[in-house]
Amino acid sequence: MNAIEALTTRKSVAMLAEPGPDKAALETMIEAAVRAPDHCHLRPWRFLVIEGEARARLGDVFAEAERLRAPDTPDAMIEKVRGKPTRAPVIIAVIAKVDEHPKVPGVEQILSAGAAAQNIMLTAHALGFGGIWRTGKPCFDPHVKAALGAREQDLIVGFLYLGTPVRAPATAKDDIHDYMEHWAG
Ligand SMILES: Cc1cc2nc3c(=O)[nH]c(=O)nc-3n(C[C@H](O)[C@H](O)[C@H](O)COP(=O)(O)O)c2cc1C
């Protein structure tokens, strides 16, 4: 698939099966991720590949976090939360490493990590994989952040769920003129 086709056809895929991206595919995704624009070359990101048994450990962390956040949560709901990371063969957690900088405010560092995340999504699509970028409460949870080695000032910008699409996503066509304007002063 050429680059323009990848850029203009990506769709999220929530139902993902084995096989997930292998080592070579994952490395290509990270090569693309680190091509994201990055003001002052801060490299404000970490990419944690979570696969195999590590997904169950991430599920335990999600469940612990839910219990800590809302101690009265019914057990069935805790188990549902625990199972979330097993929805795909591979997850990449993208973490924005946010530091004080005289020229680059934190929001730019977060945007940079977000651009890196999107490069991963697009590379996955170009390689024939499906994926969906998810956040939810775990991204902003101190227990989850600590388990992933993120500092208080860092932000988990997303959990990128990746695998083989169970079925092809419906194609959608936006009318770009709903969003595109020419500004001439
Ligand atoms: C920062 C961010 C966080 C998101 N979090 C979630 C999420 O937690 N759960 C979810 O179902 N979709 C989430 N989405 C939306 C999906 O990734 C996806 O974009 C959406 O389902 C629309 O599908 P499309 O990408 O094919 O247009 C998030 C998107 C972004 C950019």
PDB file of C-alpha atoms and ligand atoms in Angstrom:
ATOM      1  CA  MET A   1       0.000   0.000   0.000  1.00  0.00           C
ATOM      2  CA  ASN A   2       1.441   3.377  -0.879  1.00  0.00           C
ATOM      3  CA  ALA A   3       1.609   6.207   1.650  1.00  0.00           C
ATOM      4  CA  ILE A   4      -1.324   8.240   0.290  1.00  0.00           C
ATOM      5  CA  GLU A   5      -3.554   5.201   0.229  1.00  0.00           C
ATOM      6  CA  ALA A   6      -2.594   4.366   3.810  1.00  0.00           C
ATOM      7  CA  LEU A   7      -3.211   7.934   4.942  1.00  0.00           C
ATOM      8  CA  THR A   8      -6.607   8.239   3.267  1.00  0.00           C
ATOM      9  CA  THR A   9      -8.057   4.811   4.057  1.00  0.00           C
ATOM     10  CA  ARG A  10      -7.157   4.078   7.703  1.00  0.00           C
ATOM     11  CA  LYS A  11     -10.124   3.080   9.825  1.00  0.00           C
ATOM     12  CA  SER A  12     -10.172   1.833  13.373  1.00  0.00           C
ATOM     13  CA  VAL A  13     -10.742  -1.862  13.945  1.00  0.00           C
ATOM     14  CA  ALA A  14     -11.999  -2.915  17.377  1.00  0.00           C
ATOM     15  CA  MET A  15     -12.239  -6.680  16.826  1.00  0.00           C
ATOM     16  CA  LEU A  16      -8.704  -7.961  16.513  1.00  0.00           C
ATOM     17  CA  ALA A  17      -7.296 -11.465  16.371  1.00  0.00           C
ATOM     18  CA  GLU A  18      -3.955 -13.237  16.077  1.00  0.00           C
ATOM     19  CA  PRO A  19      -1.505 -12.807  14.547  1.00  0.00           C
ATOM     20  CA  GLY A  20      -0.394  -9.505  15.924  1.00  0.00           C
ATOM     21  CA  PRO A  21       2.487  -7.564  14.437  1.00  0.00           C
ATOM     22  CA  ASP A  22       5.758  -9.449  14.784  1.00  0.00           C
ATOM     23  CA  LYS A  23       9.122  -8.032  15.838  1.00  0.00           C
ATOM     24  CA  ALA A  24       9.939  -6.659  12.374  1.00  0.00           C
ATOM     25  CA  ALA A  25       6.532  -5.011  12.009  1.00  0.00           C
ATOM     26  CA  LEU A  26       6.741  -3.525  15.502  1.00  0.00           C
ATOM     27  CA  GLU A  27      10.178  -2.122  14.773  1.00  0.00           C
ATOM     28  CA  THR A  28       8.879  -0.547  11.546  1.00  0.00           C
ATOM     29  CA  MET A  29       6.065   1.046  13.548  1.00  0.00           C
ATOM     30  CA  ILE A  30       8.508   2.537  16.037  1.00  0.00           C
ATOM     31  CA  GLU A  31      10.745   3.755  13.181  1.00  0.00           C
ATOM     32  CA  ALA A  32       7.703   5.631  11.893  1.00  0.00           C
ATOM     33  CA  ALA A  33       6.764   6.824  15.385  1.00  0.00           C
ATOM     34  CA  VAL A  34      10.089   8.548  15.956  1.00  0.00           C
ATOM     35  CA  ARG A  35       9.655  10.464  12.673  1.00  0.00           C
ATOM     36  CA  ALA A  36       6.945  12.502  14.384  1.00  0.00           C
ATOM     37  CA  PRO A  37       7.577  16.248  14.515  1.00  0.00           C
ATOM     38  CA  ASP A  38       9.342  17.089  17.769  1.00  0.00           C
ATOM     39  CA  HIS A  39      10.075  20.707  18.731  1.00  0.00           C
ATOM     40  CA  CYS A  40      13.683  21.050  19.964  1.00  0.00           C
ATOM     41  CA  HIS A  41      14.291  17.336  19.446  1.00  0.00           C
ATOM     42  CA  LEU A  42      13.167  16.426  22.958  1.00  0.00           C
ATOM     43  CA  ARG A  43      12.083  12.894  21.984  1.00  0.00           C
ATOM     44  CA  PRO A  44       9.171  13.263  24.446  1.00  0.00           C
ATOM     45  CA  TRP A  45       7.873   9.708  24.220  1.00  0.00           C
ATOM     46  CA  ARG A  46       8.110   6.109  25.324  1.00  0.00           C
ATOM     47  CA  PHE A  47       6.568   3.141  23.525  1.00  0.00           C
ATOM     48  CA  LEU A  48       5.805   0.090  25.664  1.00  0.00           C
ATOM     49  CA  VAL A  49       5.049  -3.081  23.719  1.00  0.00           C
ATOM     50  CA  ILE A  50       2.687  -5.259  25.747  1.00  0.00           C
ATOM     51  CA  GLU A  51       2.030  -8.727  24.358  1.00  0.00           C
ATOM     52  CA  GLY A  52       1.464 -12.298  25.469  1.00  0.00           C
ATOM     53  CA  GLU A  53       1.214 -12.742  29.230  1.00  0.00           C
ATOM     54  CA  ALA A  54       2.069  -9.096  29.851  1.00  0.00           C
ATOM     55  CA  ARG A  55      -1.454  -8.224  28.668  1.00  0.00           C
ATOM     56  CA  ALA A  56      -2.896 -10.172  31.603  1.00  0.00           C
ATOM     57  CA  ARG A  57      -0.556  -8.303  33.956  1.00  0.00           C
ATOM     58  CA  LEU A  58      -1.760  -5.019  32.466  1.00  0.00           C
ATOM     59  CA  GLY A  59      -5.323  -6.237  33.035  1.00  0.00           C
ATOM     60  CA  ASP A  60      -4.487  -6.834  36.707  1.00  0.00           C
ATOM     61  CA  VAL A  61      -3.156  -3.282  36.931  1.00  0.00           C
ATOM     62  CA  PHE A  62      -6.343  -1.922  35.322  1.00  0.00           C
ATOM     63  CA  ALA A  63      -8.445  -3.954  37.778  1.00  0.00           C
ATOM     64  CA  GLU A  64      -6.430  -2.769  40.806  1.00  0.00           C
ATOM     65  CA  ALA A  65      -6.763   0.815  39.597  1.00  0.00           C
ATOM     66  CA  GLU A  66     -10.527   0.483  39.202  1.00  0.00           C
ATOM     67  CA  ARG A  67     -10.794  -0.981  42.715  1.00  0.00           C
ATOM     68  CA  LEU A  68      -8.698   1.847  44.162  1.00  0.00           C
ATOM     69  CA  ARG A  69     -10.696   4.501  42.288  1.00  0.00           C
ATOM     70  CA  ALA A  70     -14.099   3.091  43.127  1.00  0.00           C
ATOM     71  CA  PRO A  71     -13.933   0.538  45.960  1.00  0.00           C
ATOM     72  CA  ASP A  72     -17.634  -0.328  45.610  1.00  0.00           C
ATOM     73  CA  THR A  73     -17.332  -1.432  41.980  1.00  0.00           C
ATOM     74  CA  PRO A  74     -19.071  -4.825  41.556  1.00  0.00           C
ATOM     75  CA  ASP A  75     -16.694  -7.763  41.053  1.00  0.00           C
ATOM     76  CA  ALA A  76     -18.197  -8.485  37.620  1.00  0.00           C
ATOM     77  CA  MET A  77     -17.235  -5.004  36.468  1.00  0.00           C
ATOM     78  CA  ILE A  78     -13.706  -5.419  37.865  1.00  0.00           C
ATOM     79  CA  GLU A  79     -13.339  -8.656  35.875  1.00  0.00           C
ATOM     80  CA  LYS A  80     -14.555  -6.898  32.734  1.00  0.00           C
ATOM     81  CA  VAL A  81     -11.911  -4.226  33.210  1.00  0.00           C
ATOM     82  CA  ARG A  82      -9.279  -6.916  33.854  1.00  0.00           C
ATOM     83  CA  GLY A  83     -10.036  -8.529  30.523  1.00  0.00           C
ATOM     84  CA  LYS A  84      -9.709  -5.401  28.421  1.00  0.00           C
ATOM     85  CA  PRO A  85      -6.047  -5.747  27.408  1.00  0.00           C
ATOM     86  CA  THR A  86      -6.670  -9.214  25.981  1.00  0.00           C
ATOM     87  CA  ARG A  87      -8.868  -7.708  23.251  1.00  0.00           C
ATOM     88  CA  ALA A  88      -5.858  -7.596  20.915  1.00  0.00           C
ATOM     89  CA  PRO A  89      -2.669  -9.636  20.468  1.00  0.00           C
ATOM     90  CA  VAL A  90      -0.456  -6.596  20.955  1.00  0.00           C
ATOM     91  CA  ILE A  91      -0.847  -3.260  22.697  1.00  0.00           C
ATOM     92  CA  ILE A  92       1.545  -0.359  22.419  1.00  0.00           C
ATOM     93  CA  ALA A  93       1.216   2.094  25.290  1.00  0.00           C
ATOM     94  CA  VAL A  94       2.377   5.506  24.117  1.00  0.00           C
ATOM     95  CA  ILE A  95       3.583   7.727  26.931  1.00  0.00           C
ATOM     96  CA  ALA A  96       4.350  11.422  26.542  1.00  0.00           C
ATOM     97  CA  LYS A  97       7.365  12.297  28.674  1.00  0.00           C
ATOM     98  CA  VAL A  98       6.547  15.844  29.653  1.00  0.00           C
ATOM     99  CA  ASP A  99       9.295  18.047  31.042  1.00  0.00           C
ATOM    100  CA  GLU A 100       9.603  21.749  31.752  1.00  0.00           C
ATOM    101  CA  HIS A 101      11.294  23.444  28.820  1.00  0.00           C
ATOM    102  CA  PRO A 102      11.909  27.121  28.113  1.00  0.00           C
ATOM    103  CA  LYS A 103      10.660  26.905  24.509  1.00  0.00           C
ATOM    104  CA  VAL A 104       8.432  23.842  24.343  1.00  0.00           C
ATOM    105  CA  PRO A 105       5.322  23.839  26.518  1.00  0.00           C
ATOM    106  CA  GLY A 106       3.985  20.530  27.774  1.00  0.00           C
ATOM    107  CA  VAL A 107       1.100  20.574  25.296  1.00  0.00           C
ATOM    108  CA  GLU A 108       3.564  20.514  22.394  1.00  0.00           C
ATOM    109  CA  GLN A 109       5.323  17.515  23.902  1.00  0.00           C
ATOM    110  CA  ILE A 110       1.970  15.746  24.235  1.00  0.00           C
ATOM    111  CA  LEU A 111       1.064  16.617  20.639  1.00  0.00           C
ATOM    112  CA  SER A 112       4.378  15.200  19.510  1.00  0.00           C
ATOM    113  CA  ALA A 113       3.698  11.917  21.303  1.00  0.00           C
ATOM    114  CA  GLY A 114       0.198  11.922  19.772  1.00  0.00           C
ATOM    115  CA  ALA A 115       1.677  12.351  16.309  1.00  0.00           C
ATOM    116  CA  ALA A 116       3.993   9.430  17.038  1.00  0.00           C
ATOM    117  CA  ALA A 117       0.982   7.351  18.070  1.00  0.00           C
ATOM    118  CA  GLN A 118      -0.793   8.164  14.813  1.00  0.00           C
ATOM    119  CA  ASN A 119       2.315   7.202  12.841  1.00  0.00           C
ATOM    120  CA  ILE A 120       2.112   3.807  14.560  1.00  0.00           C
ATOM    121  CA  MET A 121      -1.573   3.455  13.646  1.00  0.00           C
ATOM    122  CA  LEU A 122      -0.890   4.344  10.024  1.00  0.00           C
ATOM    123  CA  THR A 123       2.081   2.008   9.768  1.00  0.00           C
ATOM    124  CA  ALA A 124       0.006  -0.821  11.211  1.00  0.00           C
ATOM    125  CA  HIS A 125      -2.646  -0.172   8.563  1.00  0.00           C
ATOM    126  CA  ALA A 126      -0.078   0.050   5.762  1.00  0.00           C
ATOM    127  CA  LEU A 127       1.317  -3.326   6.851  1.00  0.00           C
ATOM    128  CA  GLY A 128      -2.137  -4.904   6.745  1.00  0.00           C
ATOM    129  CA  PHE A 129      -2.879  -4.890  10.474  1.00  0.00           C
ATOM    130  CA  GLY A 130      -5.862  -3.359  12.190  1.00  0.00           C
ATOM    131  CA  GLY A 131      -5.886  -1.273  15.296  1.00  0.00           C
ATOM    132  CA  ILE A 132      -7.692   1.099  17.558  1.00  0.00           C
ATOM    133  CA  TRP A 133      -6.389   3.896  19.744  1.00  0.00           C
ATOM    134  CA  ARG A 134      -7.980   3.709  23.181  1.00  0.00           C
ATOM    135  CA  THR A 135      -7.630   5.793  26.323  1.00  0.00           C
ATOM    136  CA  GLY A 136     -10.336   5.725  28.991  1.00  0.00           C
ATOM    137  CA  LYS A 137      -9.810   6.068  32.727  1.00  0.00           C
ATOM    138  CA  PRO A 138      -6.620   3.949  32.822  1.00  0.00           C
ATOM    139  CA  CYS A 139      -4.687   6.601  30.866  1.00  0.00           C
ATOM    140  CA  PHE A 140      -5.217   9.144  33.598  1.00  0.00           C
ATOM    141  CA  ASP A 141      -4.958   6.830  36.580  1.00  0.00           C
ATOM    142  CA  PRO A 142      -1.996   7.251  38.958  1.00  0.00           C
ATOM    143  CA  HIS A 143      -1.815   3.504  39.728  1.00  0.00           C
ATOM    144  CA  VAL A 144      -1.651   2.625  36.028  1.00  0.00           C
ATOM    145  CA  LYS A 145       0.850   5.390  35.351  1.00  0.00           C
ATOM    146  CA  ALA A 146       3.108   4.173  38.162  1.00  0.00           C
ATOM    147  CA  ALA A 147       2.931   0.563  36.929  1.00  0.00           C
ATOM    148  CA  LEU A 148       4.076   1.708  33.480  1.00  0.00           C
ATOM    149  CA  GLY A 149       6.873   3.825  34.903  1.00  0.00           C
ATOM    150  CA  ALA A 150       5.236   7.123  33.937  1.00  0.00           C
ATOM    151  CA  ARG A 151       5.925  10.079  36.185  1.00  0.00           C
ATOM    152  CA  GLU A 152       3.173  12.309  37.544  1.00  0.00           C
ATOM    153  CA  GLN A 153       3.816  14.953  34.857  1.00  0.00           C
ATOM    154  CA  ASP A 154       3.817  12.380  32.043  1.00  0.00           C
ATOM    155  CA  LEU A 155       0.700  11.399  30.130  1.00  0.00           C
ATOM    156  CA  ILE A 156      -0.328   8.058  28.707  1.00  0.00           C
ATOM    157  CA  VAL A 157      -1.616   9.350  25.386  1.00  0.00           C
ATOM    158  CA  GLY A 158      -3.072   6.032  24.387  1.00  0.00           C
ATOM    159  CA  PHE A 159      -3.153   2.279  24.378  1.00  0.00           C
ATOM    160  CA  LEU A 160      -2.878   1.238  20.736  1.00  0.00           C
ATOM    161  CA  TYR A 161      -4.581  -2.130  20.308  1.00  0.00           C
ATOM    162  CA  LEU A 162      -3.143  -3.940  17.285  1.00  0.00           C
ATOM    163  CA  GLY A 163      -3.794  -7.209  15.504  1.00  0.00           C
ATOM    164  CA  THR A 164      -5.396  -8.831  12.503  1.00  0.00           C
ATOM    165  CA  PRO A 165      -8.869  -7.469  11.684  1.00  0.00           C
ATOM    166  CA  VAL A 166     -11.613 -10.027  12.314  1.00  0.00           C
ATOM    167  CA  ARG A 167     -13.432  -8.372   9.424  1.00  0.00           C
ATOM    168  CA  ALA A 168     -12.671  -5.429   7.199  1.00  0.00           C
ATOM    169  CA  PRO A 169     -13.979  -2.155   8.647  1.00  0.00           C
ATOM    170  CA  ALA A 170     -16.695  -0.297   6.772  1.00  0.00           C
ATOM    171  CA  THR A 171     -15.188   2.418   4.648  1.00  0.00           C
ATOM    172  CA  ALA A 172     -16.329   5.925   5.438  1.00  0.00           C
ATOM    173  CA  LYS A 173     -15.949   8.990   3.328  1.00  0.00           C
ATOM    174  CA  ASP A 174     -15.938  12.411   4.901  1.00  0.00           C
ATOM    175  CA  ASP A 175     -16.754  15.500   2.911  1.00  0.00           C
ATOM    176  CA  ILE A 176     -13.512  17.378   3.419  1.00  0.00           C
ATOM    177  CA  HIS A 177     -15.270  20.646   2.559  1.00  0.00           C
ATOM    178  CA  ASP A 178     -17.036  20.430   5.911  1.00  0.00           C
ATOM    179  CA  TYR A 179     -13.649  21.084   7.498  1.00  0.00           C
ATOM    180  CA  MET A 180     -11.499  22.802   4.888  1.00  0.00           C
ATOM    181  CA  GLU A 181     -11.541  26.561   4.450  1.00  0.00           C
ATOM    182  CA  HIS A 182      -9.261  29.021   2.729  1.00  0.00           C
ATOM    183  CA  TRP A 183      -8.446  31.939   4.966  1.00  0.00           C
ATOM    184  CA  ALA A 184      -7.331  35.030   3.104  1.00  0.00           C
ATOM    185  CA  GLY A 185      -7.188  37.627   5.829  1.00  0.00           C
TER     186      GLY A 185
HETATM  187  C1  LIG B   1      -6.845  10.287  22.008  1.00  0.00           C
HETATM  188  C2  LIG B   1      -7.906   9.313  21.590  1.00  0.00           C
HETATM  189  C3  LIG B   1      -8.501   8.494  22.522  1.00  0.00           C
HETATM  190  C4  LIG B   1      -9.491   7.588  22.171  1.00  0.00           C
HETATM  191  N1  LIG B   1     -10.021   6.756  23.122  1.00  0.00           N
HETATM  192  C5  LIG B   1     -10.937   5.839  22.760  1.00  0.00           C
HETATM  193  C6  LIG B   1     -11.427   4.905  23.706  1.00  0.00           C
HETATM  194  O1  LIG B   1     -11.018   4.886  24.868  1.00  0.00           O
HETATM  195  N2  LIG B   1     -12.343   3.997  23.289  1.00  0.00           N
HETATM  196  C7  LIG B   1     -12.815   3.981  21.997  1.00  0.00           C
HETATM  197  O2  LIG B   1     -13.648   3.142  21.681  1.00  0.00           O
HETATM  198  N3  LIG B   1     -12.350   4.853  21.078  1.00  0.00           N
HETATM  199  C8  LIG B   1     -11.419   5.766  21.425  1.00  0.00           C
HETATM  200  N4  LIG B   1     -10.941   6.643  20.503  1.00  0.00           N
HETATM  201  C9  LIG B   1     -11.537   6.667  19.144  1.00  0.00           C
HETATM  202  C10 LIG B   1     -11.057   5.555  18.256  1.00  0.00           C
HETATM  203  O3  LIG B   1      -9.649   5.428  18.313  1.00  0.00           O
HETATM  204  C11 LIG B   1     -11.489   5.831  16.800  1.00  0.00           C
HETATM  205  O4  LIG B   1     -10.814   6.948  16.285  1.00  0.00           O
HETATM  206  C12 LIG B   1     -12.958   6.025  16.646  1.00  0.00           C
HETATM  207  O5  LIG B   1     -13.612   4.823  17.028  1.00  0.00           O
HETATM  208  C13 LIG B   1     -13.376   6.398  15.204  1.00  0.00           C
HETATM  209  O6  LIG B   1     -12.982   5.429  14.304  1.00  0.00           O
HETATM  210  P1  LIG B   1     -12.052   5.790  13.057  1.00  0.00           P
HETATM  211  O7  LIG B   1     -10.667   6.045  13.620  1.00  0.00           O
HETATM  212  O8  LIG B   1     -12.143   4.624  12.170  1.00  0.00           O
HETATM  213  O9  LIG B   1     -12.633   7.028  12.429  1.00  0.00           O
HETATM  214  C14 LIG B   1      -9.921   7.525  20.825  1.00  0.00           C
HETATM  215  C15 LIG B   1      -9.303   8.345  19.866  1.00  0.00           C
HETATM  216  C16 LIG B   1      -8.306   9.214  20.250  1.00  0.00           C
HETATM  217  C17 LIG B   1      -7.620  10.066  19.194  1.00  0.00           C
END
